[in-house]
Short mmCIF file of C-alpha atoms in Angstrom, two decimals:
data_model
loop_
_atom_site.label_atom_id
_atom_site.label_comp_id
_atom_site.label_asym_id
_atom_site.label_seq_id
_atom_site.Cartn_x
_atom_site.Cartn_y
_atom_site.Cartn_z
CA MET A 1 -6.43 -6.06 -6.43
CA ARG A 2 -9.55 -7.09 -4.52
CA ASP A 3 -10.05 -10.07 -6.84
CA ALA A 4 -6.40 -11.01 -6.39
CA LEU A 5 -6.91 -10.84 -2.64
CA MET A 6 -9.84 -13.24 -2.92
CA LYS A 7 -7.69 -15.78 -4.75
CA SER A 8 -5.13 -15.47 -1.96
CA LEU A 9 -7.76 -16.03 0.72
CA PHE A 10 -8.97 -19.24 -0.93
CA MET A 11 -5.38 -20.50 -1.13
CA LEU A 12 -4.76 -19.66 2.52
CA ALA A 13 -8.03 -21.11 3.83
CA GLU A 14 -7.43 -24.36 1.98
CA LYS A 15 -4.06 -24.84 3.68
CA ASN A 16 -4.93 -23.35 7.09
CA SER A 17 -8.02 -24.62 8.88
CA ASN A 18 -7.32 -22.11 11.66
CA LEU A 19 -7.53 -19.11 9.31
CA MET A 20 -10.38 -16.67 9.99
CA LEU A 21 -11.62 -13.90 7.71
CA LEU A 22 -13.50 -11.03 9.38
CA THR A 23 -15.17 -8.18 7.54
CA GLY A 24 -17.20 -5.11 8.36
CA ASP A 25 -20.36 -5.40 6.23
CA LEU A 26 -18.60 -6.35 2.97
CA GLY A 27 -20.05 -9.84 2.58
CA TYR A 28 -22.43 -9.28 -0.29
CA GLY A 29 -20.67 -9.13 -3.64
CA VAL A 30 -17.21 -9.12 -2.06
CA PHE A 31 -16.64 -12.08 0.24
CA GLU A 32 -19.81 -14.13 -0.32
CA GLU A 33 -17.97 -16.81 -2.33
CA PHE A 34 -15.54 -17.25 0.54
CA GLU A 35 -18.43 -17.51 2.99
CA LYS A 36 -20.10 -20.20 0.86
CA LYS A 37 -16.98 -22.35 0.69
CA TYR A 38 -15.59 -21.72 4.19
CA PRO A 39 -18.58 -20.72 6.37
CA SER A 40 -16.86 -21.71 9.63
CA GLN A 41 -13.85 -19.53 8.79
CA TYR A 42 -15.79 -16.36 8.02
CA LEU A 43 -17.48 -13.72 10.15
CA ASN A 44 -19.26 -10.56 9.00
CA VAL A 45 -19.56 -8.29 12.04
CA GLY A 46 -21.61 -5.64 10.23
CA VAL A 47 -20.91 -1.90 10.42
CA ALA A 48 -18.89 -2.28 13.60
CA GLU A 49 -15.22 -2.04 12.69
CA GLN A 50 -14.05 -1.37 16.25
CA ASN A 51 -15.76 -4.58 17.36
CA MET A 52 -14.25 -6.38 14.38
CA MET A 53 -10.74 -5.55 15.59
CA GLY A 54 -11.58 -6.62 19.15
CA ILE A 55 -12.90 -9.96 17.90
CA ALA A 56 -9.86 -10.34 15.64
CA ALA A 57 -7.50 -9.79 18.55
CA GLY A 58 -9.42 -12.33 20.66
CA LEU A 59 -9.22 -14.96 17.91
CA ALA A 60 -5.51 -14.23 17.41
CA SER A 61 -4.92 -14.71 21.14
CA GLU A 62 -6.36 -18.23 20.77
CA GLY A 63 -4.02 -19.19 17.96
CA PHE A 64 -6.05 -18.31 14.87
CA LYS A 65 -4.50 -16.70 11.79
CA VAL A 66 -6.79 -13.70 11.37
CA ILE A 67 -7.42 -11.47 8.36
CA THR A 68 -9.69 -8.43 8.59
CA SER A 69 -10.87 -6.42 5.61
CA THR A 70 -13.07 -3.47 4.80
CA PHE A 71 -12.65 -0.14 2.99
CA ALA A 72 -9.39 1.52 3.96
CA PRO A 73 -10.68 4.51 5.98
CA PHE A 74 -12.84 2.23 8.11
CA GLN A 75 -10.11 -0.42 8.49
CA THR A 76 -7.67 2.16 9.82
CA MET A 77 -8.99 5.46 11.17
CA ARG A 78 -12.35 4.24 12.47
CA CYS A 79 -10.76 1.58 14.68
CA CYS A 80 -7.39 3.20 15.27
CA GLU A 81 -7.53 2.87 19.08
CA GLN A 82 -8.35 -0.84 18.90
CA ILE A 83 -5.44 -1.38 16.52
CA LYS A 84 -3.10 0.59 18.76
CA VAL A 85 -4.08 -1.21 21.98
CA ASN A 86 -4.91 -4.76 20.86
CA LEU A 87 -2.38 -5.17 18.06
CA GLY A 88 0.36 -2.62 18.65
CA TYR A 89 0.50 -2.65 22.45
CA MET A 90 -0.77 -6.15 23.28
CA ARG A 91 0.98 -7.66 20.23
CA HIS A 92 -1.89 -9.83 19.02
CA LYS A 93 -1.08 -10.56 15.36
CA VAL A 94 -3.72 -9.69 12.75
CA CYS A 95 -3.40 -9.12 9.00
CA MET A 96 -5.49 -6.06 8.07
CA VAL A 97 -6.46 -5.29 4.48
CA GLY A 98 -7.62 -1.80 3.53
CA LEU A 99 -9.63 -1.97 0.30
CA ALA A 100 -9.84 0.87 -2.23
CA SER A 101 -7.34 3.16 -0.55
CA GLY A 102 -6.21 6.45 -2.08
CA VAL A 103 -8.84 8.28 -4.12
CA VAL A 104 -10.37 5.48 -6.21
CA LEU A 105 -13.69 5.93 -4.37
CA GLY A 106 -13.61 9.65 -5.09
CA MET A 107 -17.21 9.77 -6.31
CA LEU A 108 -18.30 8.92 -2.76
CA GLY A 109 -16.37 11.89 -1.40
CA TYR A 110 -13.40 12.08 0.94
CA THR A 111 -15.20 10.16 3.68
CA HIS A 112 -14.43 7.11 1.53
CA CYS A 113 -11.03 8.24 0.27
CA SER A 114 -7.99 7.33 2.32
CA ILE A 115 -5.07 9.71 1.99
CA GLU A 116 -3.76 9.40 5.54
CA ASP A 117 -3.88 5.67 6.34
CA VAL A 118 -0.16 5.02 5.84
CA ALA A 119 0.72 7.93 8.13
CA VAL A 120 -1.62 6.63 10.82
CA MET A 121 -0.66 2.98 10.63
CA ARG A 122 3.10 3.38 10.41
CA SER A 123 3.07 5.58 13.52
CA ILE A 124 1.78 2.65 15.62
CA PRO A 125 4.55 0.43 17.03
CA GLY A 126 4.41 -3.21 15.96
CA ILE A 127 2.57 -2.68 12.65
CA THR A 128 4.15 -3.49 9.28
CA VAL A 129 2.76 -1.40 6.40
CA ILE A 130 2.72 -2.70 2.80
CA SER A 131 1.33 -1.23 -0.41
CA PRO A 132 1.52 -3.76 -3.29
CA ALA A 133 2.10 -2.51 -6.84
CA ASP A 134 -0.31 -4.78 -8.70
CA CYS A 135 -2.46 -7.92 -8.48
CA VAL A 136 0.50 -10.31 -8.68
CA GLU A 137 2.18 -8.59 -5.77
CA THR A 138 -1.10 -8.53 -3.81
CA VAL A 139 -1.11 -12.33 -3.82
CA LYS A 140 2.52 -12.52 -2.73
CA VAL A 141 1.95 -9.96 0.02
CA ALA A 142 -1.12 -11.75 1.41
CA LEU A 143 0.67 -15.10 1.52
CA ALA A 144 3.69 -13.57 3.24
CA ALA A 145 1.75 -11.36 5.66
CA VAL A 146 -0.25 -14.18 7.25
CA ASN A 147 2.99 -15.75 8.49
CA HIS A 148 4.77 -12.48 9.32
CA HIS A 149 6.02 -12.05 12.88
CA GLU A 150 3.84 -8.99 13.59
CA SER A 151 0.56 -7.41 12.50
CA VAL A 152 0.45 -6.16 8.92
CA TYR A 153 -1.58 -3.47 7.20
CA ILE A 154 -1.98 -4.17 3.48
CA ARG A 155 -3.02 -1.09 1.52
CA LEU A 156 -4.79 -1.90 -1.76
CA THR A 157 -4.98 0.92 -4.30
CA GLY A 158 -6.38 1.33 -7.79
CA GLY A 159 -9.59 0.19 -9.45
CA ALA A 160 -10.68 -2.51 -11.86
CA ARG A 161 -8.18 -3.57 -14.54
CA ASN A 162 -5.25 -2.34 -12.50
CA PRO A 163 -2.15 -2.07 -14.75
CA GLN A 164 0.18 -5.06 -14.43
CA VAL A 165 3.71 -4.33 -13.23
CA TYR A 166 4.94 -7.92 -12.89
CA ARG A 167 4.53 -10.29 -15.86
CA GLU A 168 6.89 -12.97 -14.62
CA ASP A 169 7.37 -14.62 -11.26
CA TYR A 170 9.82 -12.94 -8.91
CA SER A 171 11.16 -13.21 -5.39
CA TYR A 172 9.13 -11.26 -2.84
CA GLU A 173 10.26 -10.44 0.67
CA ILE A 174 8.60 -8.14 3.19
CA GLY A 175 10.92 -5.21 3.86
CA LYS A 176 13.05 -5.66 0.73
CA ALA A 177 12.34 -3.27 -2.14
CA ASN A 178 12.50 -4.29 -5.81
CA THR A 179 14.40 -2.31 -8.44
CA LEU A 180 12.35 -2.49 -11.64
CA ARG A 181 14.52 -0.28 -13.82
CA GLU A 182 18.11 0.93 -13.63
CA GLY A 183 19.11 4.51 -14.41
CA ASN A 184 22.04 6.87 -13.88
CA ASP A 185 20.59 10.28 -13.06
CA ILE A 186 17.71 10.01 -10.59
CA THR A 187 15.87 7.42 -8.51
CA ILE A 188 12.09 7.28 -8.40
CA ILE A 189 10.77 5.45 -5.33
CA ALA A 190 7.10 4.54 -5.60
CA ALA A 191 4.45 2.34 -4.00
CA GLY A 192 1.01 1.02 -4.92
CA THR A 193 -0.59 2.31 -8.12
CA MET A 194 2.20 4.81 -8.60
CA VAL A 195 4.76 2.11 -9.39
CA TYR A 196 3.33 1.48 -12.86
CA VAL A 197 2.82 5.21 -13.44
CA SER A 198 6.43 5.87 -12.41
CA LEU A 199 7.68 3.32 -14.96
CA GLU A 200 5.71 5.18 -17.62
CA ALA A 201 7.15 8.48 -16.40
CA ALA A 202 10.65 7.02 -16.63
CA ASP A 203 10.09 6.27 -20.34
CA ILE A 204 9.07 9.89 -20.91
CA LEU A 205 12.07 11.17 -18.96
CA LEU A 206 14.48 9.06 -21.01
CA GLU A 207 13.22 10.78 -24.17
CA GLN A 208 14.24 14.05 -22.50
CA GLY A 209 17.71 12.83 -21.58
CA ILE A 210 17.07 11.87 -17.94
CA SER A 211 17.85 8.29 -16.96
CA ALA A 212 15.77 7.09 -14.01
CA THR A 213 16.00 4.13 -11.67
CA VAL A 214 12.53 3.00 -10.57
CA VAL A 215 12.12 1.27 -7.22
CA ASN A 216 9.00 -0.49 -5.96
CA MET A 217 9.11 0.29 -2.22
CA HIS A 218 6.17 -1.99 -1.43
CA THR A 219 7.02 -2.16 2.28
CA ILE A 220 6.77 1.32 3.74
CA LYS A 221 7.41 0.11 7.28
CA PRO A 222 9.99 -1.25 7.91
CA ILE A 223 11.45 0.62 4.96
CA ASP A 224 14.38 -0.79 3.01
CA THR A 225 17.17 1.47 4.28
CA SER A 226 19.86 -0.19 2.17
CA MET A 227 17.91 0.70 -0.97
CA ILE A 228 17.67 4.33 0.15
CA GLU A 229 21.42 4.41 0.80
CA LYS A 230 22.12 3.00 -2.65
CA ALA A 231 19.83 5.57 -4.26
CA CYS A 232 21.51 8.42 -2.41
CA GLU A 233 24.95 7.24 -3.53
CA SER A 234 24.05 6.92 -7.21
CA SER A 235 21.49 9.66 -7.92
CA LYS A 236 21.42 13.42 -8.26
CA LEU A 237 17.76 13.55 -7.16
CA ILE A 238 15.45 11.28 -5.16
CA VAL A 239 11.77 11.35 -6.15
CA THR A 240 9.01 9.72 -4.10
CA VAL A 241 5.63 9.08 -5.72
CA GLU A 242 2.54 7.94 -3.85
CA GLU A 243 -1.27 8.01 -3.96
CA HIS A 244 -1.29 9.29 -0.38
CA SER A 245 -0.79 12.60 1.35
CA THR A 246 2.77 13.88 1.06
CA ILE A 247 2.65 14.17 4.86
CA GLY A 248 3.48 11.00 6.76
CA GLY A 249 3.52 8.52 3.89
CA LEU A 250 6.21 6.98 1.69
CA GLY A 251 7.94 10.30 1.04
CA SER A 252 8.16 11.04 4.74
CA ALA A 253 9.47 7.55 5.50
CA VAL A 254 12.25 7.95 2.91
CA ALA A 255 13.09 11.47 4.12
CA GLU A 256 13.25 10.39 7.76
CA TYR A 257 15.96 7.86 7.03
CA LYS A 258 17.69 10.07 4.46
CA ALA A 259 18.06 12.72 7.16
CA THR A 260 20.37 10.38 9.10
CA LEU A 261 22.80 10.15 6.18
CA LYS A 262 25.50 12.62 5.13
CA ASN A 263 25.63 14.51 1.85
CA THR A 264 22.42 13.17 0.35
CA PRO A 265 20.72 14.50 -2.81
CA SER A 266 17.59 16.58 -2.54
CA GLN A 267 14.18 14.90 -2.51
CA PHE A 268 11.14 15.75 -4.59
CA PHE A 269 7.79 14.74 -3.06
CA ILE A 270 4.93 13.78 -5.40
CA GLY A 271 1.60 12.80 -3.88
CA LEU A 272 -1.77 14.07 -2.76
CA PRO A 273 -2.08 17.54 -1.20
CA ASP A 274 -2.83 18.21 2.45
CA ASN A 275 -6.55 18.86 2.00
CA HIS A 276 -9.88 17.14 1.52
CA GLY A 277 -10.97 18.00 -2.00
CA LYS A 278 -14.22 17.65 -3.85
CA ALA A 279 -15.71 14.37 -5.02
CA GLY A 280 -14.79 13.22 -8.51
CA GLU A 281 -13.98 10.34 -10.84
CA TYR A 282 -10.77 8.49 -10.05
CA LYS A 283 -8.91 9.42 -13.23
CA ASP A 284 -9.96 13.05 -12.88
CA LEU A 285 -8.70 13.25 -9.29
CA LEU A 286 -5.35 11.72 -10.27
CA GLU A 287 -4.99 14.25 -13.07
CA LYS A 288 -6.10 17.11 -10.84
CA HIS A 289 -3.34 16.28 -8.38
CA GLY A 290 -0.60 15.68 -10.94
CA LEU A 291 -0.41 11.90 -10.61
CA THR A 292 -0.36 10.94 -14.29
CA ALA A 293 2.85 9.83 -16.00
CA ILE A 294 3.11 12.97 -18.12
CA GLN A 295 2.56 15.28 -15.14
CA ILE A 296 5.02 13.36 -12.97
CA ALA A 297 7.67 13.48 -15.69
CA LYS A 298 7.12 17.21 -16.21
CA GLY A 299 7.45 17.90 -12.49
CA ILE A 300 10.63 15.86 -12.28
CA VAL A 301 12.19 17.68 -15.26
CA ASN A 302 11.50 21.04 -13.63
CA GLN A 303 12.98 19.86 -10.33
CA TYR A 304 15.98 18.20 -11.98
CA GLU A 305 16.93 21.44 -13.69
CA ARG A 306 17.32 23.07 -10.27
CA VAL A 307 19.68 20.40 -8.92
#
């Protein structure tokens, strides 16, 4: 997804001379090609993410289209107050990109994992939160976010060779979810890396007699309420799947709106537990926390039998 982001940035810089890319010490090996081609539109502030957000807000106040990017925990939690005050409260518009969110950097420990960024960012007024499903959607999100009416946090998950969800062009709109598969029994609502995994889980479930709709809820805030209503009307069980804590993320966003509706089906939350675990390889951490297709399908079968 990071490479896809780079392609988006080149496209945007070529068309927008007032676009600025700011990063916190990620120039070498990440954004150096952008710096070479567009040196006047690039600024590496070093390990000073709070300052990066202050500079970004200042540039935005002068009419620049501003994109900031660094690893997800430093893009969100480290400069949370600056985001709250300068972007949320003062309404300066900045597009923030959190790289390597979730547990893909698990070998560096949970200081570099980001399991709470969605919860933090969606609690701040005036911030749109998006988690693209694959590289194709990353490009579409970046192009749409720069011209969005308010600040956007783009959460990039997964590692190299991220599985491809979209193989053909499609219509993308911030705030409007995409149904990738139609089913009759349950609805699986997923975001980020878990969209592809949920499609795989749906294949396994079908072999066991459970027909699943799979929804890519790329925009977590504002969430697509009409899609949630449709799912509640047509399904016996709602399942949310995310590479994020089950507290405050996609599952919580769905449940919050579902609680305003009458006679809704039960909801099964699948995600990361409420703890900081030990360091480990990405695939091992996903398996440890039940985020493989086989584990997700097994959990859904067990839950479905109780409905």
